Amino acid sequence: MSKSSKSSESSKPSGPSMPLESALPHRGESAAGTASENASQAAAGAPPARGALAGVKVLELGTLIAGPFAARMLGEFGAQVIKIEDPQHGDPLRKWRKLHPDAAGTSLWWAVQARNKKSVTINLKAPEGQAIVRKLAAQADIVVENFRPGLLERFGLGYEALSAENPGLVMVRLSGYGQTGPYRDRPGFGAIAESMGGLRHITGYPDLPPPRIGISIGDSIAALHGVIGAMMALHHRNVNGGRGQVVDVALYEAVFNLMESVVPEYSVAGMVRERTGASLPGIVPSNTYACADGMIVVGGNSDPIFRRLMYAIGRADLAEDPALAHNDGRVPRTQEIDEAIGAWTRERRIDEALAVLQGADVPASRIYTVADMFADPQFIARQMIQRHTLPDGTPIDLPNITPKLSDTPGETQWLGPALGAHTDEVLAQLGYDAGQIKTLRENGVI
């Protein structure tokens, strides 16, 4: 389950720091070595507000994937993101997957998921901590949270309480099942959402159990819906003169929203779509085909592309068959068409097959590993992998920011910060003096 003032990091936390923590990276240098401007000017103080969302203040109350991914995207395009973390352990994602430099280090994923955010440690169970959050929310445009429904209300931090002081506040609430309904109180991870939303049932081969996709796609899809909802709500508030509102994103509904034709097909025809392996059912041809040295994906399902594909593989008879001129005629002969393509690809290596297909203007691709991405000229030309530097001097390549805006592109201003790296700074901006901050720390509030 998925569970504001913007500036660079102006101070380092006391005590030992983790290698991924709190350094500003070099921006705009691709993994292929393309040089561009450096973000080091941010180390001297707050950079000027920039980006499509410059001036938007975001308060993140979330952990792991869905909530933090949504806030991350807002921060990548200029929003000022303050991330609230537990003072003892922080976001559990700090310890997920590959750690650097060793088992005592910080997740390499953290460098991406928390980039451009300020980390403030607050104990949400403490009344003094709740008071700090209310002050931050009073200044925010958006609060992103992904706790189980009802938890923030128990802390006095629900939407009704926060919006009473800030009527224009937009709260993005991401949860397994949404804020209402009989399942609202159940725990709901992305894997459950993928199952309930229908994705797992149609994924894989019919004679095997449904596999999981290799990433937490249910959480990420929900995060994207949260960002879209937040932008709609801000537009309504800023342009239409509306109030703030709640953006209620259920993970299973975000997955369900991508299920294409399954609902009308079941409603009208009683059809339950099943697993079909690598093919795309009802859209022909679109499949994975074996070559002599691996696999390729071919999408020849538009009518003119189908003709070009058949000519390219030496099957003019299929290209000129009037019964195959349109998709509805090709679907009953899916096996015949796939066998014709497969017979051709099996006699060729990947590079040879792709050269022929691309020469015929047929969509086709090898199945990329991350190593392929690093070497691919398209990734390099669009600078989709950019080099940064960890505090210990280790180079680290991160995915560049998507989508690409022509006038206000997103950027990485700094990597995921140390736990609590900005606590003193943010509290001082709220009016807390050094003595008050010291007392809060001694009492375990921050």
Short mmCIF file of C-alpha atoms in Angstrom, two decimals:
data_model
loop_
_atom_site.label_atom_id
_atom_site.label_comp_id
_atom_site.label_asym_id
_atom_site.label_seq_id
_atom_site.Cartn_x
_atom_site.Cartn_y
_atom_site.Cartn_z
CA MET A 1 0.00 0.00 0.00
CA SER A 2 1.16 3.02 -0.67
CA LYS A 3 0.70 4.24 2.61
CA SER A 4 6.96 24.30 2.05
CA SER A 5 9.51 26.23 1.13
CA LYS A 6 11.74 25.03 -1.59
CA SER A 7 15.46 25.42 -1.43
CA SER A 8 18.55 23.34 -1.63
CA GLU A 9 19.98 21.71 1.43
CA SER A 10 21.71 24.45 3.36
CA SER A 11 23.14 22.39 6.19
CA LYS A 12 24.28 18.87 6.91
CA PRO A 13 22.95 16.78 9.79
CA SER A 14 25.15 16.19 12.77
CA GLY A 15 26.70 12.80 13.25
CA PRO A 16 27.64 10.22 10.61
CA SER A 17 25.76 10.40 7.35
CA MET A 18 24.71 7.68 4.95
CA PRO A 19 26.27 7.73 1.49
CA LEU A 20 23.03 8.58 -0.27
CA GLU A 21 22.13 11.36 2.05
CA SER A 22 21.91 15.09 1.59
CA ALA A 23 24.30 15.89 -1.24
CA LEU A 24 23.41 17.92 -4.25
CA PRO A 25 24.07 16.06 -7.49
CA HIS A 26 25.45 17.28 -10.73
CA ARG A 27 22.44 17.87 -12.95
CA GLY A 28 22.06 17.22 -16.64
CA GLU A 29 25.02 14.92 -17.23
CA SER A 30 23.91 11.85 -19.09
CA ALA A 31 25.28 8.40 -18.39
CA ALA A 32 26.89 8.60 -21.81
CA GLY A 33 28.96 11.52 -20.57
CA THR A 34 27.01 14.47 -22.02
CA ALA A 35 27.92 17.49 -19.87
CA SER A 36 25.45 20.14 -18.85
CA GLU A 37 24.95 22.61 -16.04
CA ASN A 38 25.84 21.77 -12.48
CA ALA A 39 23.47 22.02 -9.55
CA SER A 40 26.21 22.98 -7.12
CA GLN A 41 25.01 26.58 -6.96
CA ALA A 42 22.13 25.27 -4.85
CA ALA A 43 24.58 24.30 -2.12
CA ALA A 44 25.14 27.97 -1.30
CA GLY A 45 21.46 28.66 -0.57
CA ALA A 46 17.97 28.44 -1.92
CA PRO A 47 17.85 28.32 -5.72
CA PRO A 48 15.32 30.55 -7.41
CA ALA A 49 11.88 29.03 -7.79
CA ARG A 50 11.59 27.37 -11.17
CA GLY A 51 9.56 24.74 -12.92
CA ALA A 52 5.95 24.43 -13.98
CA LEU A 53 4.88 24.09 -10.33
CA ALA A 54 7.12 26.78 -8.88
CA GLY A 55 5.41 28.27 -5.84
CA VAL A 56 3.24 25.21 -5.14
CA LYS A 57 3.82 23.91 -1.61
CA VAL A 58 3.40 20.20 -0.91
CA LEU A 59 3.36 18.40 2.43
CA GLU A 60 4.05 14.68 2.12
CA LEU A 61 2.70 12.38 4.82
CA GLY A 62 3.50 9.04 3.27
CA THR A 63 5.86 6.11 3.11
CA LEU A 64 7.10 3.61 0.55
CA ILE A 65 5.73 4.03 -2.95
CA ALA A 66 2.36 5.52 -3.89
CA GLY A 67 2.30 8.70 -1.79
CA PRO A 68 6.02 9.44 -2.09
CA PHE A 69 5.98 8.79 -5.86
CA ALA A 70 3.14 11.28 -6.30
CA ALA A 71 4.95 13.93 -4.23
CA ARG A 72 8.19 13.15 -6.04
CA MET A 73 6.62 14.00 -9.41
CA LEU A 74 5.30 17.29 -8.06
CA GLY A 75 8.76 18.11 -6.72
CA GLU A 76 10.43 17.23 -10.01
CA PHE A 77 8.47 20.01 -11.68
CA GLY A 78 9.20 22.70 -9.15
CA ALA A 79 6.83 22.18 -6.23
CA GLN A 80 8.33 22.72 -2.79
CA VAL A 81 7.99 19.33 -1.06
CA ILE A 82 8.39 18.80 2.67
CA LYS A 83 8.42 15.11 3.55
CA ILE A 84 7.47 14.12 7.09
CA GLU A 85 9.29 11.05 8.42
CA ASP A 86 9.32 9.07 11.63
CA PRO A 87 12.24 10.33 13.78
CA GLN A 88 13.51 6.86 14.63
CA HIS A 89 13.58 5.03 11.33
CA GLY A 90 12.28 7.29 8.58
CA ASP A 91 10.55 6.02 5.49
CA PRO A 92 11.01 2.22 5.29
CA LEU A 93 11.96 2.62 1.63
CA ARG A 94 15.34 3.86 2.86
CA LYS A 95 16.10 0.17 3.50
CA TRP A 96 14.40 -1.44 0.49
CA ARG A 97 16.21 -3.31 -2.27
CA LYS A 98 19.89 -2.65 -3.00
CA LEU A 99 21.65 -0.65 -0.28
CA HIS A 100 24.80 1.46 -0.66
CA PRO A 101 27.55 0.97 0.25
CA ASP A 102 26.68 -2.14 2.27
CA ALA A 103 23.97 -3.62 4.47
CA ALA A 104 24.17 -0.60 6.78
CA GLY A 105 23.67 1.84 3.93
CA THR A 106 20.74 3.55 2.29
CA SER A 107 18.62 2.29 -0.59
CA LEU A 108 19.82 3.36 -4.02
CA TRP A 109 16.13 3.75 -4.83
CA TRP A 110 15.94 6.47 -2.19
CA ALA A 111 18.10 8.76 -4.31
CA VAL A 112 15.27 8.84 -6.88
CA GLN A 113 12.13 8.53 -4.77
CA ALA A 114 13.08 11.38 -2.42
CA ARG A 115 14.89 13.69 -4.81
CA ASN A 116 14.09 17.39 -4.45
CA LYS A 117 12.34 16.79 -1.11
CA LYS A 118 13.13 18.17 2.32
CA SER A 119 13.13 15.62 5.14
CA VAL A 120 11.57 16.73 8.43
CA THR A 121 11.27 14.23 11.27
CA ILE A 122 8.09 14.45 13.34
CA ASN A 123 6.43 12.00 15.71
CA LEU A 124 2.81 12.15 14.52
CA LYS A 125 1.61 10.51 17.74
CA ALA A 126 2.85 13.42 19.82
CA PRO A 127 0.48 16.39 20.22
CA GLU A 128 3.40 18.76 19.66
CA GLY A 129 4.21 16.95 16.43
CA GLN A 130 0.63 17.17 15.28
CA ALA A 131 0.71 20.91 15.96
CA ILE A 132 3.75 21.25 13.69
CA VAL A 133 1.99 19.36 10.91
CA ARG A 134 -1.07 21.59 11.22
CA LYS A 135 1.16 24.66 10.85
CA LEU A 136 2.79 23.20 7.75
CA ALA A 137 -0.58 22.20 6.26
CA ALA A 138 -1.88 25.72 6.83
CA GLN A 139 0.80 26.94 4.41
CA ALA A 140 0.47 24.10 1.89
CA ASP A 141 -1.38 23.85 -1.38
CA ILE A 142 -1.36 20.05 -1.41
CA VAL A 143 -1.07 17.37 1.26
CA VAL A 144 -0.23 13.89 -0.03
CA GLU A 145 -0.91 11.00 2.34
CA ASN A 146 -1.17 7.24 2.06
CA PHE A 147 -2.02 6.01 5.52
CA ARG A 148 -4.88 3.63 6.17
CA PRO A 149 -8.17 5.57 6.15
CA GLY A 150 -9.00 7.07 9.53
CA LEU A 151 -5.45 7.22 10.90
CA LEU A 152 -4.93 10.92 10.23
CA GLU A 153 -8.34 11.65 11.70
CA ARG A 154 -7.25 9.96 14.94
CA PHE A 155 -4.27 12.33 14.99
CA GLY A 156 -6.49 15.35 14.41
CA LEU A 157 -4.97 15.73 10.94
CA GLY A 158 -7.86 14.71 8.69
CA TYR A 159 -9.08 16.87 5.86
CA GLU A 160 -11.86 18.52 7.86
CA ALA A 161 -9.40 19.64 10.53
CA LEU A 162 -6.71 20.84 8.13
CA SER A 163 -9.07 22.54 5.67
CA ALA A 164 -10.76 24.45 8.50
CA GLU A 165 -7.55 26.47 8.73
CA ASN A 166 -6.76 26.29 5.00
CA PRO A 167 -9.95 26.13 2.88
CA GLY A 168 -7.96 26.01 -0.34
CA LEU A 169 -6.08 22.88 0.67
CA VAL A 170 -6.06 19.92 -1.73
CA MET A 171 -5.50 16.57 -0.01
CA VAL A 172 -4.45 13.59 -2.12
CA ARG A 173 -5.40 10.43 -0.23
CA LEU A 174 -4.03 7.16 -1.58
CA SER A 175 -5.17 3.91 0.01
CA GLY A 176 -5.84 0.33 -0.92
CA TYR A 177 -9.62 0.62 -1.19
CA GLY A 178 -10.40 4.32 -0.90
CA GLN A 179 -11.88 6.37 1.92
CA THR A 180 -15.34 4.74 1.78
CA GLY A 181 -16.90 1.33 1.28
CA PRO A 182 -16.89 -1.92 3.26
CA TYR A 183 -13.19 -2.60 2.56
CA ARG A 184 -11.86 0.85 3.52
CA ASP A 185 -10.23 -0.38 6.74
CA ARG A 186 -8.43 -3.33 5.16
CA PRO A 187 -4.72 -3.12 4.47
CA GLY A 188 -4.21 -2.91 0.74
CA PHE A 189 -0.82 -3.21 -0.95
CA GLY A 190 -0.23 -2.69 -4.67
CA ALA A 191 -0.18 -6.44 -5.29
CA ILE A 192 -3.70 -6.72 -3.87
CA ALA A 193 -4.84 -3.80 -6.02
CA GLU A 194 -3.41 -5.46 -9.13
CA SER A 195 -5.38 -8.60 -8.28
CA MET A 196 -8.66 -6.92 -7.39
CA GLY A 197 -8.40 -4.40 -10.23
CA GLY A 198 -8.20 -7.22 -12.79
CA LEU A 199 -4.61 -6.91 -13.99
CA ARG A 200 -3.30 -10.17 -12.52
CA HIS A 201 -6.11 -12.30 -13.98
CA ILE A 202 -5.28 -11.36 -17.57
CA THR A 203 -1.49 -11.46 -17.17
CA GLY A 204 0.56 -14.54 -18.06
CA TYR A 205 -0.17 -17.87 -19.70
CA PRO A 206 -3.48 -19.74 -19.32
CA ASP A 207 -1.88 -22.92 -17.97
CA LEU A 208 0.16 -21.12 -15.29
CA PRO A 209 -0.75 -19.07 -12.20
CA PRO A 210 -0.93 -15.33 -12.83
CA PRO A 211 2.55 -13.84 -12.35
CA ARG A 212 3.27 -10.49 -10.83
CA ILE A 213 4.75 -7.69 -12.89
CA GLY A 214 8.36 -7.04 -11.86
CA ILE A 215 7.65 -3.61 -10.35
CA SER A 216 5.07 -2.26 -7.92
CA ILE A 217 2.90 -1.06 -10.75
CA GLY A 218 -0.33 -0.82 -8.73
CA ASP A 219 1.24 1.74 -6.41
CA SER A 220 2.79 3.71 -9.25
CA ILE A 221 -0.43 3.81 -11.28
CA ALA A 222 -2.25 5.10 -8.20
CA ALA A 223 0.42 7.77 -7.71
CA LEU A 224 -0.06 9.01 -11.26
CA HIS A 225 -3.81 9.22 -10.71
CA GLY A 226 -3.10 11.19 -7.54
CA VAL A 227 -0.95 13.70 -9.40
CA ILE A 228 -3.59 14.10 -12.13
CA GLY A 229 -6.29 14.60 -9.51
CA ALA A 230 -4.20 17.17 -7.66
CA MET A 231 -3.65 19.16 -10.85
CA MET A 232 -7.40 19.09 -11.59
CA ALA A 233 -8.22 20.22 -8.07
CA LEU A 234 -5.67 23.05 -8.19
CA HIS A 235 -7.05 24.21 -11.54
CA HIS A 236 -10.56 24.24 -10.11
CA ARG A 237 -9.39 26.21 -7.08
CA ASN A 238 -7.16 28.66 -8.95
CA VAL A 239 -9.09 29.18 -12.19
CA ASN A 240 -12.70 28.35 -11.40
CA GLY A 241 -12.77 29.98 -7.98
CA GLY A 242 -13.45 26.73 -6.16
CA ARG A 243 -12.37 25.54 -2.74
CA GLY A 244 -9.82 22.90 -1.97
CA GLN A 245 -11.00 19.30 -2.00
CA VAL A 246 -10.05 15.67 -1.40
CA VAL A 247 -8.59 13.55 -4.19
CA ASP A 248 -9.56 10.02 -3.13
CA VAL A 249 -7.44 7.44 -4.99
CA ALA A 250 -8.02 3.74 -4.32
CA LEU A 251 -5.18 1.59 -5.61
CA TYR A 252 -7.51 -1.07 -6.99
CA GLU A 253 -9.56 1.58 -8.82
CA ALA A 254 -6.45 3.07 -10.40
CA VAL A 255 -5.61 -0.37 -11.81
CA PHE A 256 -9.24 -0.95 -12.79
CA ASN A 257 -9.19 2.33 -14.72
CA LEU A 258 -6.61 0.85 -17.11
CA MET A 259 -8.53 -2.31 -17.93
CA GLU A 260 -9.57 -1.17 -21.40
CA SER A 261 -12.55 -3.13 -22.77
CA VAL A 262 -13.09 -5.78 -20.10
CA VAL A 263 -16.19 -4.15 -18.56
CA PRO A 264 -18.23 -3.51 -21.72
CA GLU A 265 -17.23 -6.90 -23.14
CA TYR A 266 -18.53 -8.64 -20.04
CA SER A 267 -21.62 -6.44 -19.86
CA VAL A 268 -22.77 -6.96 -23.42
CA ALA A 269 -21.21 -10.26 -24.49
CA GLY A 270 -20.67 -12.05 -21.17
CA MET A 271 -17.00 -12.32 -22.08
CA VAL A 272 -14.42 -12.76 -19.32
CA ARG A 273 -10.98 -11.98 -20.70
CA GLU A 274 -8.44 -14.63 -19.78
CA ARG A 275 -4.66 -14.94 -19.86
CA THR A 276 -3.22 -15.24 -23.35
CA GLY A 277 0.52 -15.24 -22.74
CA ALA A 278 2.54 -12.75 -24.75
CA SER A 279 -0.16 -11.92 -27.27
CA LEU A 280 -2.65 -9.08 -27.06
CA PRO A 281 -6.07 -10.71 -27.39
CA GLY A 282 -8.33 -9.43 -30.11
CA ILE A 283 -5.60 -7.24 -31.65
CA VAL A 284 -3.67 -9.13 -34.33
CA PRO A 285 -0.76 -9.48 -34.78
CA SER A 286 0.84 -8.26 -31.56
CA ASN A 287 3.05 -10.80 -29.86
CA THR A 288 6.50 -11.90 -28.77
CA TYR A 289 8.40 -14.03 -31.26
CA ALA A 290 11.51 -16.19 -30.89
CA CYS A 291 14.59 -15.38 -32.93
CA ALA A 292 17.71 -17.54 -33.22
CA ASP A 293 19.33 -15.69 -30.32
CA GLY A 294 16.45 -14.37 -28.24
CA MET A 295 13.03 -12.77 -28.42
CA ILE A 296 11.54 -9.72 -30.09
CA VAL A 297 8.18 -7.98 -29.83
CA VAL A 298 6.32 -7.15 -33.04
CA GLY A 299 3.26 -4.92 -33.28
CA GLY A 300 1.71 -5.31 -36.72
CA ASN A 301 -1.90 -4.79 -35.78
CA SER A 302 -2.86 -1.73 -37.81
CA ASP A 303 -4.15 -2.54 -41.29
CA PRO A 304 -1.38 -0.88 -43.36
CA ILE A 305 1.35 -2.12 -40.99
CA PHE A 306 0.01 -5.66 -41.28
CA ARG A 307 0.41 -5.54 -45.05
CA ARG A 308 3.95 -4.19 -44.78
CA LEU A 309 4.82 -6.85 -42.22
CA MET A 310 3.57 -9.68 -44.39
CA TYR A 311 5.49 -8.42 -47.41
CA ALA A 312 8.63 -8.04 -45.25
CA ILE A 313 8.51 -11.68 -44.14
CA GLY A 314 7.80 -12.95 -47.65
CA ARG A 315 4.10 -13.68 -47.16
CA ALA A 316 2.51 -11.66 -49.95
CA ASP A 317 -0.32 -14.17 -49.93
CA LEU A 318 -1.38 -13.02 -46.46
CA ALA A 319 -0.75 -9.38 -47.25
CA GLU A 320 -3.10 -9.57 -50.23
CA ASP A 321 -5.76 -11.77 -48.65
CA PRO A 322 -8.90 -9.56 -48.51
CA ALA A 323 -10.17 -11.50 -45.49
CA LEU A 324 -7.15 -10.24 -43.51
CA ALA A 325 -7.41 -6.61 -44.55
CA HIS A 326 -8.92 -5.55 -41.21
CA ASN A 327 -8.41 -6.62 -37.60
CA ASP A 328 -11.78 -8.33 -37.20
CA GLY A 329 -10.85 -10.64 -40.06
CA ARG A 330 -7.42 -11.37 -38.65
CA VAL A 331 -8.57 -12.30 -35.15
CA PRO A 332 -10.07 -15.71 -36.15
CA ARG A 333 -6.78 -16.53 -37.91
CA THR A 334 -4.48 -15.39 -35.11
CA GLN A 335 -2.65 -18.70 -34.86
CA GLU A 336 -1.99 -18.84 -38.59
CA ILE A 337 -0.58 -15.31 -38.64
CA ASP A 338 1.55 -15.83 -35.53
CA GLU A 339 2.98 -19.06 -36.95
CA ALA A 340 3.92 -17.29 -40.18
CA ILE A 341 5.75 -14.54 -38.30
CA GLY A 342 7.37 -17.02 -35.90
CA ALA A 343 8.62 -19.23 -38.73
CA TRP A 344 10.36 -16.20 -40.22
CA THR A 345 11.88 -14.86 -36.98
CA ARG A 346 13.25 -18.25 -35.89
CA GLU A 347 15.52 -18.31 -38.92
CA ARG A 348 17.10 -14.96 -38.05
CA ARG A 349 19.08 -13.34 -35.30
CA ILE A 350 17.55 -10.40 -33.45
CA ASP A 351 19.60 -7.73 -35.19
CA GLU A 352 18.81 -9.09 -38.64
CA ALA A 353 15.08 -9.41 -37.95
CA LEU A 354 14.87 -5.91 -36.51
CA ALA A 355 16.75 -4.42 -39.45
CA VAL A 356 14.26 -5.94 -41.89
CA LEU A 357 11.19 -4.96 -39.87
CA GLN A 358 12.36 -1.45 -39.16
CA GLY A 359 13.24 -1.06 -42.83
CA ALA A 360 9.63 -1.95 -43.62
CA ASP A 361 8.39 0.59 -41.03
CA VAL A 362 6.97 -2.14 -38.79
CA PRO A 363 7.06 -1.51 -35.00
CA ALA A 364 9.43 -4.04 -33.46
CA SER A 365 11.91 -4.16 -30.59
CA ARG A 366 14.22 -6.38 -28.65
CA ILE A 367 13.17 -6.86 -25.02
CA TYR A 368 15.47 -4.45 -23.22
CA THR A 369 17.41 -5.09 -20.06
CA VAL A 370 18.59 -2.07 -18.10
CA ALA A 371 22.03 -2.66 -19.65
CA ASP A 372 20.45 -2.26 -23.10
CA MET A 373 18.92 1.03 -22.00
CA PHE A 374 22.28 2.44 -20.97
CA ALA A 375 23.74 1.67 -24.42
CA ASP A 376 20.76 2.60 -26.57
CA PRO A 377 21.16 5.71 -28.78
CA GLN A 378 17.54 6.79 -28.25
CA PHE A 379 17.92 6.78 -24.46
CA ILE A 380 21.21 8.65 -24.86
CA ALA A 381 19.88 11.23 -27.32
CA ARG A 382 16.97 12.10 -25.04
CA GLN A 383 19.20 12.02 -21.93
CA MET A 384 16.91 9.58 -20.18
CA ILE A 385 19.70 8.43 -17.89
CA GLN A 386 21.61 11.16 -16.10
CA ARG A 387 24.67 11.04 -13.92
CA HIS A 388 24.75 12.46 -10.42
CA THR A 389 27.17 12.14 -7.51
CA LEU A 390 26.58 10.67 -4.08
CA PRO A 391 28.07 12.37 -1.02
CA ASP A 392 30.87 9.82 -0.85
CA GLY A 393 31.87 10.64 -4.43
CA THR A 394 30.27 7.58 -5.99
CA PRO A 395 28.74 8.30 -9.40
CA ILE A 396 25.11 7.27 -9.63
CA ASP A 397 22.92 7.21 -12.72
CA LEU A 398 19.23 7.99 -12.28
CA PRO A 399 16.28 8.02 -14.64
CA ASN A 400 15.70 11.47 -16.03
CA ILE A 401 12.35 13.16 -15.51
CA THR A 402 9.22 12.39 -17.51
CA PRO A 403 7.30 14.00 -19.19
CA LYS A 404 9.45 16.52 -21.05
CA LEU A 405 8.09 20.06 -20.96
CA SER A 406 9.54 22.42 -23.56
CA ASP A 407 9.55 25.61 -21.45
CA THR A 408 9.49 24.37 -17.85
CA PRO A 409 11.22 20.99 -17.79
CA GLY A 410 11.58 19.03 -14.60
CA GLU A 411 14.94 18.64 -12.94
CA THR A 412 16.83 16.90 -10.16
CA GLN A 413 18.08 19.60 -7.81
CA TRP A 414 19.31 17.21 -5.13
CA LEU A 415 19.13 13.55 -4.26
CA GLY A 416 17.16 11.92 -1.46
CA PRO A 417 18.14 13.70 1.77
CA ALA A 418 19.40 12.42 5.09
CA LEU A 419 16.76 11.57 7.67
CA GLY A 420 15.69 14.84 9.26
CA ALA A 421 18.21 16.89 7.29
CA HIS A 422 15.84 19.85 7.05
CA THR A 423 14.03 19.64 10.38
CA ASP A 424 15.73 22.59 12.04
CA GLU A 425 15.50 24.72 8.91
CA VAL A 426 11.78 24.13 8.39
CA LEU A 427 10.89 24.56 12.06
CA ALA A 428 12.83 27.82 12.17
CA GLN A 429 10.81 29.03 9.21
CA LEU A 430 7.65 28.23 11.21
CA GLY A 431 8.89 30.46 14.05
CA TYR A 432 10.43 27.90 16.42
CA ASP A 433 13.61 29.17 18.08
CA ALA A 434 16.70 27.10 18.83
CA GLY A 435 15.62 26.40 22.40
CA GLN A 436 12.20 25.16 21.37
CA ILE A 437 13.72 22.93 18.69
CA LYS A 438 16.16 21.52 21.24
CA THR A 439 13.31 20.72 23.64
CA LEU A 440 11.25 19.06 20.90
CA ARG A 441 14.22 16.90 20.01
CA GLU A 442 14.91 15.96 23.62
CA ASN A 443 11.25 14.96 24.06
CA GLY A 444 11.28 12.73 20.99
CA VAL A 445 8.85 14.92 19.04
CA ILE A 446 11.33 15.48 16.20
#
